[in-house]
């Protein structure tokens, strides 16, 4: 069992309600952060503990990651890339499968997009050599029968991941099926949460933390590869996996750019928001995503000693891009923009720039500052147009 944190934080009944957003530059005891050293050594570690204690649950320590390359195709995508299907064994106990596609035409190590997917690696490309997942699958994905993947799902989400388009921009892509880390089943823990069990503690990690921890273990492997530039890692995710991407970026400084896409409540939207999903609703529908303590705030989100702008602040000074769709009101696109605005003082305090837009950008207009924002027409999805923006934003900021 992983060693748990023992932070001396107030119990729920002792927390004061704060209708306004908590100041990320003020410690829990009211002390104002006045120096960068104080931010790095005191406030940032405190915020990380607060998020684990009251919301996401506790990250276990890293474990050894062993890799076995199962298949290599040096002429994938018509010769544009080298494709590898890799098994990663975590702590000698749990296996996840990594799809790594690296552009062949490059002058040195490639920057890489790292993401978790909903439908299996085989759905991102039609290559028959990519292994099918053997674990539980979402029943609404193409080719899934009795919650198991079949060959019918191969290439079903080519447009969702736009790998060839991204390879042509000079980026590598590294994908893992989220269910390989922990299946998204509210009734049963059967992945890393079972293998690295934290028991029934109210601060035991939820599934979003498990997915984020899994991303960190993927990075442990990627940074050892000569074909990957360890200084230029971008994490991206959609919806619940966008929440995961933001949490992973906030807790791992090896991630150079953080891109949560349409992540909404529990990720990029405010807990205190009144539009779209609420704390109570998300905890009712997905009780396994967060820790036990978070459910105490179902009817009192104002008692949380942070909001999601503080999670964005934990990424500082690294760039963060929020992307949304106009019809996806459930994810509260306006509230997400407000979270970026509220994180801006921390980025500027650290000399990193911040949010350049003074109001939410118009549809199709990218605000590409250190805190970036983009919203398009359409619904809750990820597509090739989104990937054009991801690559454009990443290319700008990875040059710095």
GROMACS .gro file of N, CA, C and O in nm, residues 236-315:
model
  320
  236UNK      N    1  -0.201   1.612  -2.400
  236UNK     CA    2  -0.332   1.652  -2.453
  236UNK      C    3  -0.434   1.547  -2.413
  236UNK      O    4  -0.402   1.428  -2.399
  237UNK      N    5  -0.558   1.590  -2.393
  237UNK     CA    6  -0.664   1.497  -2.361
  237UNK      C    7  -0.799   1.562  -2.382
  237UNK      O    8  -0.813   1.684  -2.371
  238UNK      N    9  -0.900   1.478  -2.409
  238UNK     CA   10  -1.035   1.528  -2.434
  238UNK      C   11  -1.130   1.487  -2.323
  238UNK      O   12  -1.126   1.373  -2.274
  239UNK      N   13  -1.215   1.580  -2.279
  239UNK     CA   14  -1.321   1.554  -2.183
  239UNK      C   15  -1.262   1.505  -2.051
  239UNK      O   16  -1.178   1.572  -1.992
  240UNK      N   17  -1.303   1.388  -2.000
  240UNK     CA   18  -1.248   1.337  -1.874
  240UNK      C   19  -1.097   1.315  -1.884
  240UNK      O   20  -1.025   1.327  -1.784
  241UNK      N   21  -1.050   1.286  -2.004
  241UNK     CA   22  -0.907   1.271  -2.024
  241UNK      C   23  -0.839   1.406  -2.041
  241UNK      O   24  -0.716   1.415  -2.030
  242UNK      N   25  -0.918   1.511  -2.065
  242UNK     CA   26  -0.866   1.648  -2.058
  242UNK      C   27  -0.844   1.689  -1.912
  242UNK      O   28  -0.747   1.756  -1.878
  243UNK      N   29  -0.937   1.650  -1.826
  243UNK     CA   30  -0.917   1.672  -1.682
  243UNK      C   31  -0.786   1.605  -1.639
  243UNK      O   32  -0.707   1.660  -1.562
  244UNK      N   33  -0.767   1.484  -1.691
  244UNK     CA   34  -0.647   1.408  -1.661
  244UNK      C   35  -0.522   1.479  -1.711
  244UNK      O   36  -0.420   1.485  -1.641
  245UNK      N   37  -0.528   1.532  -1.833
  245UNK     CA   38  -0.412   1.601  -1.891
  245UNK      C   39  -0.371   1.721  -1.806
  245UNK      O   40  -0.252   1.744  -1.782
  246UNK      N   41  -0.470   1.798  -1.758
  246UNK     CA   42  -0.438   1.914  -1.676
  246UNK      C   43  -0.376   1.871  -1.544
  246UNK      O   44  -0.277   1.929  -1.498
  247UNK      N   45  -0.433   1.769  -1.480
  247UNK     CA   46  -0.377   1.721  -1.354
  247UNK      C   47  -0.235   1.666  -1.375
  247UNK      O   48  -0.145   1.695  -1.295
  248UNK      N   49  -0.215   1.591  -1.481
  248UNK     CA   50  -0.082   1.537  -1.510
  248UNK      C   51   0.018   1.649  -1.531
  248UNK      O   52   0.131   1.643  -1.480
  249UNK      N   53  -0.021   1.752  -1.604
  249UNK     CA   54   0.069   1.865  -1.628
  249UNK      C   55   0.100   1.943  -1.503
  249UNK      O   56   0.213   1.988  -1.481
  250UNK      N   57  -0.001   1.961  -1.418
  250UNK     CA   58   0.019   2.036  -1.294
  250UNK      C   59   0.116   1.967  -1.200
  250UNK      O   60   0.188   2.033  -1.125
  251UNK      N   61   0.121   1.834  -1.207
  251UNK     CA   62   0.201   1.757  -1.111
  251UNK      C   63   0.333   1.705  -1.169
  251UNK      O   64   0.406   1.636  -1.098
  252UNK      N   65   0.364   1.736  -1.294
  252UNK     CA   66   0.488   1.685  -1.354
  252UNK      C   67   0.548   1.792  -1.444
  252UNK      O   68   0.498   1.820  -1.553
  253UNK      N   69   0.659   1.849  -1.400
  253UNK     CA   70   0.722   1.959  -1.472
  253UNK      C   71   0.797   1.914  -1.596
  253UNK      O   72   0.848   1.998  -1.671
  254UNK      N   73   0.804   1.786  -1.622
  254UNK     CA   74   0.863   1.740  -1.748
  254UNK      C   75   0.771   1.772  -1.865
  254UNK      O   76   0.816   1.772  -1.980
  255UNK      N   77   0.645   1.796  -1.837
  255UNK     CA   78   0.549   1.831  -1.942
  255UNK      C   79   0.566   1.979  -1.973
  255UNK      O   80   0.548   2.065  -1.887
  256UNK      N   81   0.602   2.009  -2.098
  256UNK     CA   82   0.636   2.147  -2.136
  256UNK      C   83   0.514   2.230  -2.171
  256UNK      O   84   0.514   2.352  -2.151
  257UNK      N   85   0.412   2.167  -2.228
  257UNK     CA   86   0.289   2.237  -2.267
  257UNK      C   87   0.170   2.149  -2.228
  257UNK      O   88   0.172   2.027  -2.251
  258UNK      N   89   0.066   2.212  -2.172
  258UNK     CA   90  -0.050   2.139  -2.120
  258UNK      C   91  -0.174   2.180  -2.200
  258UNK      O   92  -0.206   2.298  -2.210
  259UNK      N   93  -0.245   2.081  -2.256
  259UNK     CA   94  -0.359   2.109  -2.343
  259UNK      C   95  -0.481   2.026  -2.306
  259UNK      O   96  -0.507   1.921  -2.365
  260UNK      N   97  -0.560   2.069  -2.209
  260UNK     CA   98  -0.686   2.002  -2.180
  260UNK      C   99  -0.795   2.052  -2.276
  260UNK      O  100  -0.819   2.172  -2.286
  261UNK      N  101  -0.860   1.960  -2.347
  261UNK     CA  102  -0.958   1.995  -2.448
  261UNK      C  103  -1.099   1.962  -2.398
  261UNK      O  104  -1.128   1.847  -2.363
  262UNK      N  105  -1.184   2.066  -2.388
  262UNK     CA  106  -1.324   2.049  -2.346
  262UNK      C  107  -1.333   1.970  -2.215
  262UNK      O  108  -1.413   1.878  -2.201
  263UNK      N  109  -1.252   2.010  -2.117
  263UNK     CA  110  -1.236   1.929  -1.996
  263UNK      C  111  -1.343   1.954  -1.890
  263UNK      O  112  -1.372   1.866  -1.810
  264UNK      N  113  -1.400   2.075  -1.884
  264UNK     CA  114  -1.516   2.099  -1.799
  264UNK      C  115  -1.495   2.077  -1.649
  264UNK      O  116  -1.384   2.086  -1.597
  265UNK      N  117  -1.606   2.048  -1.580
  265UNK     CA  118  -1.606   2.031  -1.434
  265UNK      C  119  -1.506   1.924  -1.391
  265UNK      O  120  -1.495   1.819  -1.454
  266UNK      N  121  -1.437   1.951  -1.283
  266UNK     CA  122  -1.337   1.858  -1.234
  266UNK      C  123  -1.205   1.871  -1.306
  266UNK      O  124  -1.112   1.796  -1.279
  267UNK      N  125  -1.198   1.967  -1.401
  267UNK     CA  126  -1.075   1.989  -1.476
  267UNK      C  127  -1.051   2.137  -1.497
  267UNK      O  128  -0.982   2.201  -1.419
  268UNK      N  129  -1.112   2.192  -1.603
  268UNK     CA  130  -1.084   2.330  -1.642
  268UNK      C  131  -1.196   2.428  -1.607
  268UNK      O  132  -1.176   2.549  -1.614
  269UNK      N  133  -1.314   2.379  -1.571
  269UNK     CA  134  -1.425   2.466  -1.534
  269UNK      C  135  -1.428   2.487  -1.382
  269UNK      O  136  -1.382   2.401  -1.306
  270UNK      N  137  -1.482   2.600  -1.336
  270UNK     CA  138  -1.481   2.627  -1.192
  270UNK      C  139  -1.574   2.535  -1.114
  270UNK      O  140  -1.687   2.507  -1.156
  271UNK      N  141  -1.528   2.490  -0.997
  271UNK     CA  142  -1.615   2.417  -0.905
  271UNK      C  143  -1.731   2.504  -0.859
  271UNK      O  144  -1.840   2.455  -0.833
  272UNK      N  145  -1.704   2.634  -0.848
  272UNK     CA  146  -1.804   2.729  -0.802
  272UNK      C  147  -1.895   2.778  -0.913
  272UNK      O  148  -1.979   2.866  -0.892
  273UNK      N  149  -1.880   2.725  -1.034
  273UNK     CA  150  -1.958   2.772  -1.147
  273UNK      C  151  -2.105   2.736  -1.135
  273UNK      O  152  -2.143   2.643  -1.063
  274UNK      N  153  -2.188   2.809  -1.208
  274UNK     CA  154  -2.333   2.786  -1.207
  274UNK      C  155  -2.384   2.744  -1.345
  274UNK      O  156  -2.505   2.733  -1.367
  275UNK      N  157  -2.293   2.722  -1.439
  275UNK     CA  158  -2.328   2.682  -1.575
  275UNK      C  159  -2.278   2.540  -1.599
  275UNK      O  160  -2.166   2.506  -1.560
  276UNK      N  161  -2.360   2.456  -1.662
  276UNK     CA  162  -2.316   2.322  -1.697
  276UNK      C  163  -2.310   2.230  -1.576
  276UNK      O  164  -2.387   2.243  -1.481
  277UNK      N  165  -2.218   2.138  -1.581
  277UNK     CA  166  -2.207   2.035  -1.479
  277UNK      C  167  -2.168   2.094  -1.344
  277UNK      O  168  -2.094   2.192  -1.336
  278UNK      N  169  -2.216   2.033  -1.236
  278UNK     CA  170  -2.186   2.079  -1.100
  278UNK      C  171  -2.102   1.973  -1.029
  278UNK      O  172  -2.089   1.859  -1.075
  279UNK      N  173  -2.046   2.011  -0.914
  279UNK     CA  174  -1.971   1.916  -0.832
  279UNK      C  175  -2.060   1.798  -0.794
  279UNK      O  176  -2.020   1.681  -0.803
  280UNK      N  177  -2.182   1.827  -0.752
  280UNK     CA  178  -2.273   1.720  -0.711
  280UNK      C  179  -2.305   1.627  -0.827
  280UNK      O  180  -2.308   1.503  -0.810
  281UNK      N  181  -2.330   1.684  -0.941
  281UNK     CA  182  -2.366   1.602  -1.057
  281UNK      C  183  -2.251   1.510  -1.098
  281UNK      O  184  -2.271   1.391  -1.123
  282UNK      N  185  -2.130   1.563  -1.103
  282UNK     CA  186  -2.017   1.480  -1.148
  282UNK      C  187  -1.986   1.371  -1.047
  282UNK      O  188  -1.952   1.258  -1.082
  283UNK      N  189  -1.999   1.403  -0.918
  283UNK     CA  190  -1.974   1.303  -0.814
  283UNK      C  191  -2.082   1.194  -0.812
  283UNK      O  192  -2.056   1.079  -0.776
  284UNK      N  193  -2.204   1.232  -0.851
  284UNK     CA  194  -2.314   1.135  -0.856
  284UNK      C  195  -2.298   1.042  -0.977
  284UNK      O  196  -2.315   0.920  -0.966
  285UNK      N  197  -2.264   1.100  -1.092
  285UNK     CA  198  -2.252   1.021  -1.214
  285UNK      C  199  -2.123   0.940  -1.219
  285UNK      O  200  -2.120   0.829  -1.273
  286UNK      N  201  -2.016   0.997  -1.164
  286UNK     CA  202  -1.884   0.935  -1.173
  286UNK      C  203  -1.815   0.935  -1.037
  286UNK      O  204  -1.714   1.003  -1.016
  287UNK      N  205  -1.868   0.859  -0.942
  287UNK     CA  206  -1.815   0.864  -0.805
  287UNK      C  207  -1.672   0.815  -0.791
  287UNK      O  208  -1.606   0.844  -0.691
  288UNK      N  209  -1.624   0.742  -0.892
  288UNK     CA  210  -1.488   0.685  -0.885
  288UNK      C  211  -1.381   0.779  -0.935
  288UNK      O  212  -1.262   0.753  -0.916
  289UNK      N  213  -1.419   0.890  -0.998
  289UNK     CA  214  -1.318   0.978  -1.057
  289UNK      C  215  -1.236   1.054  -0.953
  289UNK      O  216  -1.120   1.087  -0.976
  290UNK      N  217  -1.299   1.086  -0.841
  290UNK     CA  218  -1.235   1.170  -0.740
  290UNK      C  219  -1.228   1.097  -0.607
  290UNK      O  220  -1.280   0.986  -0.593
  291UNK      N  221  -1.166   1.159  -0.507
  291UNK     CA  222  -1.156   1.090  -0.378
  291UNK      C  223  -1.283   1.108  -0.295
  291UNK      O  224  -1.377   1.179  -0.335
  292UNK      N  225  -1.287   1.044  -0.179
  292UNK     CA  226  -1.406   1.051  -0.094
  292UNK      C  227  -1.431   1.190  -0.041
  292UNK      O  228  -1.547   1.232  -0.026
  293UNK      N  229  -1.326   1.264  -0.011
  293UNK     CA  230  -1.343   1.399   0.046
  293UNK      C  231  -1.417   1.493  -0.049
  293UNK      O  232  -1.493   1.580  -0.004
  294UNK      N  233  -1.395   1.478  -0.179
  294UNK     CA  234  -1.456   1.571  -0.276
  294UNK      C  235  -1.608   1.567  -0.269
  294UNK      O  236  -1.675   1.667  -0.294
  295UNK      N  237  -1.663   1.453  -0.233
  295UNK     CA  238  -1.808   1.440  -0.227
  295UNK      C  239  -1.869   1.522  -0.114
  295UNK      O  240  -1.988   1.555  -0.117
  296UNK      N  241  -1.788   1.559  -0.015
  296UNK     CA  242  -1.837   1.645   0.093
  296UNK      C  243  -1.878   1.782   0.042
  296UNK      O  244  -1.960   1.851   0.105
  297UNK      N  245  -1.825   1.820  -0.074
  297UNK     CA  246  -1.848   1.955  -0.128
  297UNK      C  247  -1.962   1.958  -0.230
  297UNK      O  248  -1.982   2.059  -0.297
  298UNK      N  249  -2.038   1.848  -0.241
  298UNK     CA  250  -2.146   1.842  -0.339
  298UNK      C  251  -2.239   1.961  -0.332
  298UNK      O  252  -2.277   2.019  -0.434
  299UNK      N  253  -2.280   1.997  -0.211
  299UNK     CA  254  -2.373   2.109  -0.193
  299UNK      C  255  -2.304   2.234  -0.138
  299UNK      O  256  -2.371   2.330  -0.102
  300UNK      N  257  -2.172   2.229  -0.130
  300UNK     CA  258  -2.098   2.342  -0.073
  300UNK      C  259  -1.963   2.360  -0.141
  300UNK      O  260  -1.858   2.361  -0.076
  301UNK      N  261  -1.962   2.378  -0.275
  301UNK     CA  262  -1.834   2.393  -0.344
  301UNK      C  263  -1.757   2.518  -0.300
  301UNK      O  264  -1.635   2.523  -0.315
  302UNK      N  265  -1.828   2.617  -0.244
  302UNK     CA  266  -1.760   2.738  -0.199
  302UNK      C  267  -1.668   2.713  -0.081
  302UNK      O  268  -1.586   2.799  -0.046
  303UNK      N  269  -1.680   2.597  -0.018
  303UNK     CA  270  -1.592   2.564   0.094
  303UNK      C  271  -1.458   2.505   0.048
  303UNK      O  272  -1.367   2.490   0.131
  304UNK      N  273  -1.446   2.472  -0.078
  304UNK     CA  274  -1.317   2.424  -0.127
  304UNK      C  275  -1.212   2.534  -0.111
  304UNK      O  276  -1.237   2.650  -0.147
  305UNK      N  277  -1.093   2.502  -0.058
  305UNK     CA  278  -0.991   2.605  -0.036
  305UNK      C  279  -0.911   2.638  -0.161
  305UNK      O  280  -0.802   2.695  -0.153
  306UNK      N  281  -0.963   2.602  -0.276
  306UNK     CA  282  -0.901   2.628  -0.406
  306UNK      C  283  -1.012   2.622  -0.510
  306UNK      O  284  -1.125   2.586  -0.480
  307UNK      N  285  -0.980   2.661  -0.631
  307UNK     CA  286  -1.064   2.628  -0.746
  307UNK      C  287  -0.971   2.591  -0.860
  307UNK      O  288  -0.848   2.586  -0.841
  308UNK      N  289  -1.024   2.564  -0.977
  308UNK     CA  290  -0.942   2.503  -1.081
  308UNK      C  291  -0.837   2.598  -1.138
  308UNK      O  292  -0.742   2.553  -1.202
  309UNK      N  293  -0.851   2.728  -1.116
  309UNK     CA  294  -0.745   2.820  -1.157
  309UNK      C  295  -0.616   2.792  -1.080
  309UNK      O  296  -0.507   2.818  -1.130
  310UNK      N  297  -0.629   2.737  -0.960
  310UNK     CA  298  -0.511   2.701  -0.882
  310UNK      C  299  -0.439   2.581  -0.943
  310UNK      O  300  -0.316   2.571  -0.934
  311UNK      N  301  -0.513   2.491  -1.006
  311UNK     CA  302  -0.450   2.379  -1.076
  311UNK      C  303  -0.375   2.430  -1.198
  311UNK      O  304  -0.264   2.384  -1.228
  312UNK      N  305  -0.434   2.525  -1.269
  312UNK     CA  306  -0.364   2.589  -1.380
  312UNK      C  307  -0.237   2.657  -1.329
  312UNK      O  308  -0.130   2.647  -1.392
  313UNK      N  309  -0.247   2.725  -1.216
  313UNK     CA  310  -0.131   2.795  -1.159
  313UNK      C  311  -0.017   2.700  -1.129
  313UNK      O  312   0.101   2.738  -1.138
  314UNK      N  313  -0.049   2.575  -1.094
  314UNK     CA  314   0.056   2.478  -1.068
  314UNK      C  315   0.138   2.445  -1.193
  314UNK      O  316   0.249   2.394  -1.183
  315UNK      N  317   0.084   2.475  -1.310
  315UNK     CA  318   0.157   2.452  -1.435
  315UNK      C  319   0.258   2.564  -1.463
  315UNK      O  320   0.349   2.546  -1.545
   0.00000   0.00000   0.00000
